[in-house]
Amino acid sequence: MSAPPLRALPVDELRQRSSTKWRRYPENVLPLFVAETDYALAPEITRVLTRAVELGDTGYTPPQPGVAEAFAAFSARRFGWEVDPSAVRWTGDVMMGVVEILRRVTAPGDGVIVMPPVYPPFFDTVEEAGGVPVRVPLMRREAGWAVDVDGVGAALAAGARAVLLCSPHNPTGTVHSRAVLEALADIAERHGATVISDEIHAPLAYDPDAFTPFLAAGETARRVGYAVTSASKTFNLAGLKCAVMVAGGPAQRGVLQSLPWEVEWRTGLFGALANVAAYAPASDAWLDSLLAALTESRALLGSLLSEHLPRARWLPPEAGFLAWVDVSDYGWGEDPASLIVREAGVALHHGPYFGAEGAGHVRINFACGPEVLTEAMARIGALARS
């Protein structure tokens, strides 16, 4: 039996939240930009955090908060991926983990491959670690977005030392195939390079059988790779600060073990508690209901785009709650989100932030109630007709 879909909280309740999504813009603006969701927390997370507040449990994060074991069990249940908890360390968030790994596996000035259009902090993260972003854009094909494997190989041959992979991809929602991951691993090993896979959207693959964790894509991937992920996107926990770094093989495990304890101390106690609760079996039913809700919302967005923005081009994401939409045919300039928020009162994410390939695009967060999505698209449609 399919899971009943979650229902988003009422807007008047959501506007009482103090997070970026609901405080960045005035109340006349509908916020569909940052990757926060509009649903109540999973009950197990609410229970654990409520009890912590009741106990005044707001001290330091313990040396062994249970995050590694909880993540390993979740990965086995949801992905069929067996993770040794001793290969896992934790930190404040995914980008912190990426920076710390890059600092160990690259030297200042080394090239690090990114695949735009891609999550904007990827560019800053590479530079923070002392590297230089090397752009190998995704290829847009009729059937979907694809990694330019040959382009990655050429960039590695030219001297790049690492690949920063977004899997599933943000903003396109692409789930990279196992064959692509195997090819990336082979090319990386051939050139003595490292692959770091950001898998924060992994639990939100609409076809769970289609997603392959990078480190589950074969022995070669494990020899060259790391995964960095968190429950924060799926379970709406970004403000609580907890992520995991997973080593593929003995060499990678040695790198993670060499990181200073400070890297783990950046993990918030509430973040650790919430991530353990999110990864627990008690939260599986909630996650199934979230996926049911997002499936409905994704279909609704498709209908609304056809009705209000028939010249828009998009491919429904294979994972996540973010839609990458090309609205360049409407003549709204390179950054249409700026015009849309000003003239239509709908906040979308700015396409150019994801790289030059984002000109004329917007990213739409559809993890909201149908009434919010319908109103937002109607407003943008009115702008298109004006």
Coordinates of C-alpha atoms in Angstrom, one line a residue:
M1 CA 0.0 0.0 0.0
S2 CA 1.4 3.4 -0.9
A3 CA 2.1 5.9 1.8
P4 CA -0.3 8.8 2.4
P5 CA 1.3 12.1 1.3
L6 CA 2.3 14.6 3.9
R7 CA 0.3 17.9 3.9
A8 CA 2.2 21.2 4.1
L9 CA 1.6 23.4 7.1
P10 CA -0.7 26.4 6.6
V11 CA 1.0 29.6 5.4
D12 CA 0.0 31.6 8.4
E13 CA 1.8 29.0 10.5
L14 CA 4.8 28.9 8.3
R15 CA 5.2 32.6 8.5
Q16 CA 5.8 32.2 12.2
R17 CA 9.1 30.4 11.4
S18 CA 12.3 32.4 11.8
S19 CA 14.3 30.6 9.1
T20 CA 15.6 32.2 5.9
K21 CA 12.8 31.0 3.7
W22 CA 10.2 32.9 5.7
R23 CA 12.2 36.0 6.8
R24 CA 14.2 36.9 3.7
Y25 CA 11.3 38.6 2.0
P26 CA 8.2 40.6 3.1
E27 CA 4.9 38.8 3.6
N28 CA 3.5 39.7 0.2
V29 CA 6.2 37.5 -1.4
L30 CA 5.7 33.7 -1.8
P31 CA 9.1 32.1 -1.1
L32 CA 10.0 29.2 -3.4
F33 CA 13.7 29.8 -3.4
V34 CA 15.9 28.3 -0.7
A35 CA 15.8 24.5 -0.1
E36 CA 13.6 24.4 3.0
T37 CA 10.4 22.4 3.1
D38 CA 7.0 23.4 4.4
Y39 CA 6.1 20.2 6.3
A40 CA 6.1 19.4 10.0
L41 CA 9.1 17.5 11.2
A42 CA 9.1 13.7 11.4
P43 CA 7.5 12.8 14.7
E44 CA 10.6 11.0 15.9
I45 CA 12.7 14.1 15.4
T46 CA 10.1 16.2 17.3
R47 CA 10.1 13.7 20.1
V48 CA 13.8 13.6 20.5
L49 CA 14.3 17.4 20.3
T50 CA 11.4 18.1 22.6
R51 CA 12.8 15.8 25.2
A52 CA 16.3 17.4 24.9
V53 CA 14.7 20.8 25.6
E54 CA 12.8 19.5 28.6
L55 CA 16.1 18.1 30.0
G56 CA 18.1 21.2 29.2
D57 CA 20.3 18.9 27.1
T58 CA 22.1 21.7 25.3
G59 CA 25.7 21.0 26.1
Y60 CA 28.6 19.8 24.0
T61 CA 28.2 17.1 21.4
P62 CA 29.6 13.8 22.8
P63 CA 32.5 12.0 21.3
Q64 CA 30.3 9.2 20.0
P65 CA 26.8 10.7 19.2
G66 CA 25.6 7.6 17.3
V67 CA 25.5 9.4 14.0
A68 CA 27.8 6.9 12.2
E69 CA 25.8 3.8 13.3
A70 CA 22.5 5.4 12.5
F71 CA 23.7 6.5 9.0
A72 CA 25.0 3.0 8.3
A73 CA 21.8 1.4 9.2
F74 CA 19.8 3.8 7.2
S75 CA 22.0 3.3 4.1
A76 CA 21.6 -0.4 4.4
R77 CA 17.8 -0.1 4.6
R78 CA 17.2 2.5 2.0
F79 CA 20.0 2.0 -0.5
G80 CA 21.2 -1.5 0.1
W81 CA 24.6 0.0 0.8
E82 CA 26.7 -1.6 3.6
V83 CA 28.7 1.1 5.4
D84 CA 31.2 0.3 8.1
P85 CA 30.5 2.9 10.8
S86 CA 34.3 3.1 11.5
A87 CA 34.6 4.6 8.0
V88 CA 32.4 7.5 9.0
R89 CA 33.1 10.9 10.6
W90 CA 30.8 13.8 11.2
T91 CA 31.0 17.6 11.0
G92 CA 28.8 20.6 10.9
D93 CA 27.5 20.4 7.3
V94 CA 28.2 18.9 3.9
M95 CA 30.2 21.9 2.6
M96 CA 32.4 21.9 5.7
G97 CA 33.1 18.2 5.1
V98 CA 34.0 18.8 1.4
V99 CA 36.4 21.6 2.3
E100 CA 38.2 19.5 4.9
I101 CA 38.6 16.6 2.5
L102 CA 39.8 18.9 -0.3
R103 CA 42.4 20.4 1.9
R104 CA 43.9 16.9 2.5
V105 CA 43.7 15.6 -1.1
T106 CA 44.7 18.7 -3.1
A107 CA 47.4 21.3 -2.9
P108 CA 46.8 25.0 -3.1
G109 CA 46.2 26.0 -6.7
D110 CA 45.1 22.5 -7.8
G111 CA 42.1 22.3 -10.2
V112 CA 38.9 20.8 -8.8
I113 CA 36.2 19.8 -11.4
V114 CA 32.7 21.1 -10.9
M115 CA 29.8 20.4 -13.2
P116 CA 27.6 23.5 -13.7
P117 CA 24.8 24.3 -13.5
V118 CA 25.5 23.3 -9.9
Y119 CA 24.8 24.2 -6.3
P120 CA 26.4 27.7 -5.9
P121 CA 28.6 26.9 -2.8
F122 CA 30.5 24.4 -4.9
F123 CA 32.5 27.2 -6.4
D124 CA 33.2 28.9 -3.1
T125 CA 34.0 25.7 -1.4
V126 CA 36.7 24.8 -3.9
E127 CA 38.3 28.3 -3.4
E128 CA 38.0 28.1 0.4
A129 CA 40.1 24.9 0.2
G130 CA 42.7 26.7 -1.9
G131 CA 41.7 25.1 -5.2
V132 CA 40.6 26.4 -8.5
P133 CA 37.2 25.4 -9.9
V134 CA 37.5 23.7 -13.3
R135 CA 34.2 23.8 -15.1
V136 CA 33.0 20.7 -17.0
P137 CA 29.3 21.5 -17.6
L138 CA 26.7 18.9 -17.6
M139 CA 25.4 18.0 -21.1
R140 CA 21.7 18.8 -21.8
R141 CA 20.2 16.0 -23.8
E142 CA 16.6 15.3 -24.8
A143 CA 16.4 12.4 -22.4
G144 CA 18.0 14.3 -19.5
W145 CA 21.1 15.9 -18.2
A146 CA 24.3 13.9 -18.4
V147 CA 27.9 14.1 -17.0
D148 CA 30.4 14.9 -19.7
V149 CA 32.7 11.9 -18.9
D150 CA 35.1 12.7 -21.8
G151 CA 35.3 16.3 -20.6
V152 CA 36.1 15.2 -17.1
G153 CA 38.9 13.0 -18.5
A154 CA 40.3 15.9 -20.5
A155 CA 40.3 18.1 -17.4
L156 CA 42.0 15.5 -15.3
A157 CA 44.6 14.9 -18.1
A158 CA 45.2 18.7 -18.1
G159 CA 46.0 18.6 -14.4
A160 CA 42.9 18.8 -12.3
R161 CA 43.3 16.7 -9.1
A162 CA 39.8 16.1 -7.8
V163 CA 36.2 15.8 -9.0
L164 CA 33.4 17.4 -6.9
L165 CA 30.3 15.4 -7.8
C166 CA 26.7 16.4 -7.0
S167 CA 24.7 13.1 -6.8
P168 CA 21.8 13.4 -7.2
H169 CA 22.4 16.7 -8.9
N170 CA 21.3 20.1 -7.7
P171 CA 19.6 22.0 -9.5
T172 CA 18.7 19.5 -12.3
G173 CA 17.5 16.7 -10.1
T174 CA 19.5 14.2 -12.2
V175 CA 20.2 10.8 -10.7
H176 CA 23.5 9.7 -12.2
S177 CA 23.5 6.1 -13.4
R178 CA 25.8 3.4 -12.0
A179 CA 27.5 3.2 -15.4
V180 CA 28.4 6.9 -15.2
L181 CA 29.7 6.6 -11.7
E182 CA 31.9 3.6 -12.7
A183 CA 33.3 5.6 -15.6
L184 CA 34.1 8.6 -13.4
A185 CA 35.8 6.3 -10.9
D186 CA 37.9 4.6 -13.6
I187 CA 39.0 8.0 -15.1
A188 CA 39.8 9.3 -11.6
E189 CA 42.0 6.3 -10.8
R190 CA 43.7 6.5 -14.1
H191 CA 44.8 10.1 -13.3
G192 CA 45.4 9.6 -9.6
A193 CA 42.5 11.9 -8.7
T194 CA 39.9 11.9 -6.0
V195 CA 36.1 12.0 -6.3
I196 CA 34.1 13.6 -3.5
S197 CA 30.4 12.9 -3.9
D198 CA 27.8 15.2 -2.3
E199 CA 24.8 12.9 -1.8
I200 CA 22.6 15.1 0.4
H201 CA 19.5 14.6 -1.9
A202 CA 19.9 10.8 -2.1
P203 CA 16.9 9.9 0.1
L204 CA 14.7 11.9 -2.2
A205 CA 15.1 9.8 -5.4
Y206 CA 11.7 9.1 -6.8
D207 CA 12.8 5.7 -8.0
P208 CA 15.0 4.4 -5.1
D209 CA 16.3 1.6 -7.3
A210 CA 17.8 4.1 -9.7
F211 CA 20.1 5.8 -7.2
T212 CA 23.6 4.3 -6.6
P213 CA 25.8 5.8 -3.9
F214 CA 29.1 6.6 -5.4
L215 CA 31.0 4.3 -3.0
A216 CA 28.6 1.5 -3.9
A217 CA 29.6 1.7 -7.6
G218 CA 32.4 -0.8 -7.3
E219 CA 35.9 -1.3 -5.9
T220 CA 37.4 1.4 -8.1
A221 CA 35.0 4.0 -6.7
R222 CA 35.9 3.0 -3.2
R223 CA 39.6 3.3 -3.9
V224 CA 39.2 6.9 -5.2
G225 CA 36.2 8.2 -3.4
Y226 CA 34.5 9.9 -0.4
A227 CA 30.8 10.6 0.2
V228 CA 29.6 13.6 2.2
T229 CA 25.9 13.8 3.1
S230 CA 23.3 14.7 5.7
A231 CA 19.7 14.2 6.7
S232 CA 19.3 18.0 6.6
K233 CA 17.7 18.5 3.1
T234 CA 15.3 15.5 3.4
F235 CA 14.2 16.2 6.9
N236 CA 14.5 20.0 6.9
L237 CA 17.3 20.2 9.5
A238 CA 19.8 22.6 7.9
G239 CA 19.9 24.9 10.9
L240 CA 21.0 22.1 13.3
K241 CA 24.4 21.4 11.8
C242 CA 25.3 17.8 11.3
A243 CA 26.7 15.9 8.3
V244 CA 28.7 12.7 7.7
M245 CA 31.9 12.1 5.7
V246 CA 32.3 8.5 4.5
A247 CA 35.6 7.0 3.4
G248 CA 35.6 4.6 0.4
G249 CA 38.8 2.6 1.2
P250 CA 41.7 2.3 3.7
A251 CA 43.5 5.3 2.2
Q252 CA 40.5 7.5 2.5
R253 CA 39.8 6.3 6.0
G254 CA 43.3 7.3 7.0
V255 CA 42.6 10.8 5.6
L256 CA 39.4 11.1 7.6
Q257 CA 41.1 9.8 10.8
S258 CA 43.8 12.5 10.3
L259 CA 41.3 15.3 10.5
P260 CA 41.5 17.3 13.8
W261 CA 38.9 16.6 16.4
E262 CA 37.7 20.2 15.8
V263 CA 36.1 19.0 12.6
E264 CA 33.7 16.8 14.6
W265 CA 33.2 19.4 17.3
R266 CA 31.6 21.7 14.8
T267 CA 28.6 19.3 14.9
G268 CA 25.7 20.7 16.9
L269 CA 24.3 18.5 19.6
F270 CA 20.7 19.1 18.3
G271 CA 22.0 18.3 14.8
A272 CA 23.4 15.0 16.0
L273 CA 20.3 14.1 17.9
A274 CA 18.1 15.0 15.0
N275 CA 20.1 13.2 12.4
V276 CA 20.1 10.0 14.5
A277 CA 16.3 10.3 14.8
A278 CA 15.9 11.0 11.1
Y279 CA 18.0 7.9 10.2
A280 CA 16.0 5.7 12.6
P281 CA 13.5 3.2 11.3
A282 CA 10.8 5.1 13.2
S283 CA 11.2 7.9 10.6
D284 CA 10.9 5.7 7.5
A285 CA 7.1 6.0 7.2
W286 CA 7.4 9.8 7.3
L287 CA 10.0 9.8 4.6
D288 CA 7.8 7.6 2.4
S289 CA 4.9 10.1 3.0
L290 CA 7.2 13.0 2.1
L291 CA 8.1 11.3 -1.2
A292 CA 4.4 10.8 -1.9
A293 CA 3.8 14.5 -1.3
L294 CA 6.7 15.5 -3.5
T295 CA 5.5 13.2 -6.3
E296 CA 2.1 15.0 -6.3
S297 CA 3.8 18.4 -6.1
R298 CA 6.1 17.7 -9.0
A299 CA 3.2 16.6 -11.2
L300 CA 1.2 19.7 -10.2
L301 CA 4.2 21.9 -11.1
G302 CA 4.3 20.3 -14.5
S303 CA 0.6 21.1 -15.1
L304 CA 1.0 24.6 -13.9
L305 CA 4.0 25.3 -16.1
S306 CA 2.0 24.0 -19.1
E307 CA -0.9 26.3 -18.2
H308 CA 0.9 29.5 -17.2
L309 CA 4.4 29.3 -18.8
P310 CA 3.9 27.2 -21.9
R311 CA 7.2 28.4 -23.4
A312 CA 9.2 27.3 -20.3
R313 CA 11.5 24.3 -20.7
W314 CA 12.2 21.8 -17.9
L315 CA 12.8 18.2 -17.2
P316 CA 11.0 16.8 -14.1
P317 CA 13.7 16.0 -11.5
E318 CA 14.5 12.4 -10.8
A319 CA 15.3 13.3 -7.2
G320 CA 14.6 16.2 -4.8
F321 CA 12.1 19.0 -4.6
L322 CA 13.9 21.5 -6.8
A323 CA 12.9 22.2 -10.5
W324 CA 15.4 23.7 -12.9
V325 CA 13.3 25.7 -15.4
D326 CA 14.5 27.6 -18.5
V327 CA 12.3 30.7 -19.0
S328 CA 14.6 32.5 -21.4
D329 CA 11.9 32.6 -24.1
Y330 CA 10.1 35.2 -22.1
G331 CA 12.8 37.8 -22.5
W332 CA 13.3 38.3 -18.8
G333 CA 17.0 38.7 -19.0
E334 CA 19.9 36.6 -17.7
D335 CA 18.5 36.6 -14.1
P336 CA 14.7 36.2 -14.4
A337 CA 14.3 35.6 -10.7
S338 CA 15.1 39.2 -10.0
L339 CA 12.3 40.4 -12.2
I340 CA 9.8 37.8 -11.0
V341 CA 10.2 38.6 -7.3
R342 CA 9.9 42.3 -8.1
E343 CA 7.0 42.2 -10.5
A344 CA 5.1 39.0 -9.4
G345 CA 5.9 38.7 -5.7
V346 CA 7.4 35.2 -6.0
A347 CA 10.9 34.4 -4.9
L348 CA 12.7 31.8 -6.9
H349 CA 16.4 31.0 -6.9
H350 CA 18.6 32.9 -9.3
G351 CA 19.8 30.8 -12.3
P352 CA 23.1 32.6 -12.8
Y353 CA 24.2 31.7 -9.3
F354 CA 24.6 28.1 -10.5
G355 CA 27.1 29.1 -13.2
A356 CA 27.0 30.8 -16.6
E357 CA 24.8 27.9 -17.8
G358 CA 22.0 29.3 -15.5
A359 CA 21.4 32.4 -17.6
G360 CA 17.6 32.6 -18.3
H361 CA 16.8 29.9 -15.7
V362 CA 15.2 29.8 -12.3
R363 CA 15.1 27.1 -9.6
I364 CA 11.7 26.5 -8.1
N365 CA 11.3 24.8 -4.7
F366 CA 8.0 22.8 -5.0
A367 CA 8.1 21.3 -1.4
C368 CA 5.1 23.4 -0.4
G369 CA 1.3 23.1 -0.3
P370 CA -0.6 22.9 -3.6
E371 CA -2.3 26.2 -2.9
V372 CA 1.0 28.0 -2.5
L373 CA 2.4 26.5 -5.7
T374 CA -0.8 27.2 -7.6
E375 CA -0.8 30.9 -6.5
A376 CA 2.9 31.3 -7.2
M377 CA 2.6 30.0 -10.7
A378 CA -0.5 32.0 -11.4
R379 CA 1.3 35.2 -10.4
I380 CA 4.2 34.4 -12.7
G381 CA 1.8 33.5 -15.5
A382 CA 0.1 36.9 -15.1
L383 CA 3.5 38.5 -15.5
A384 CA 4.2 36.5 -18.6
R385 CA 0.9 37.6 -20.1
S386 CA 1.3 41.3 -19.2

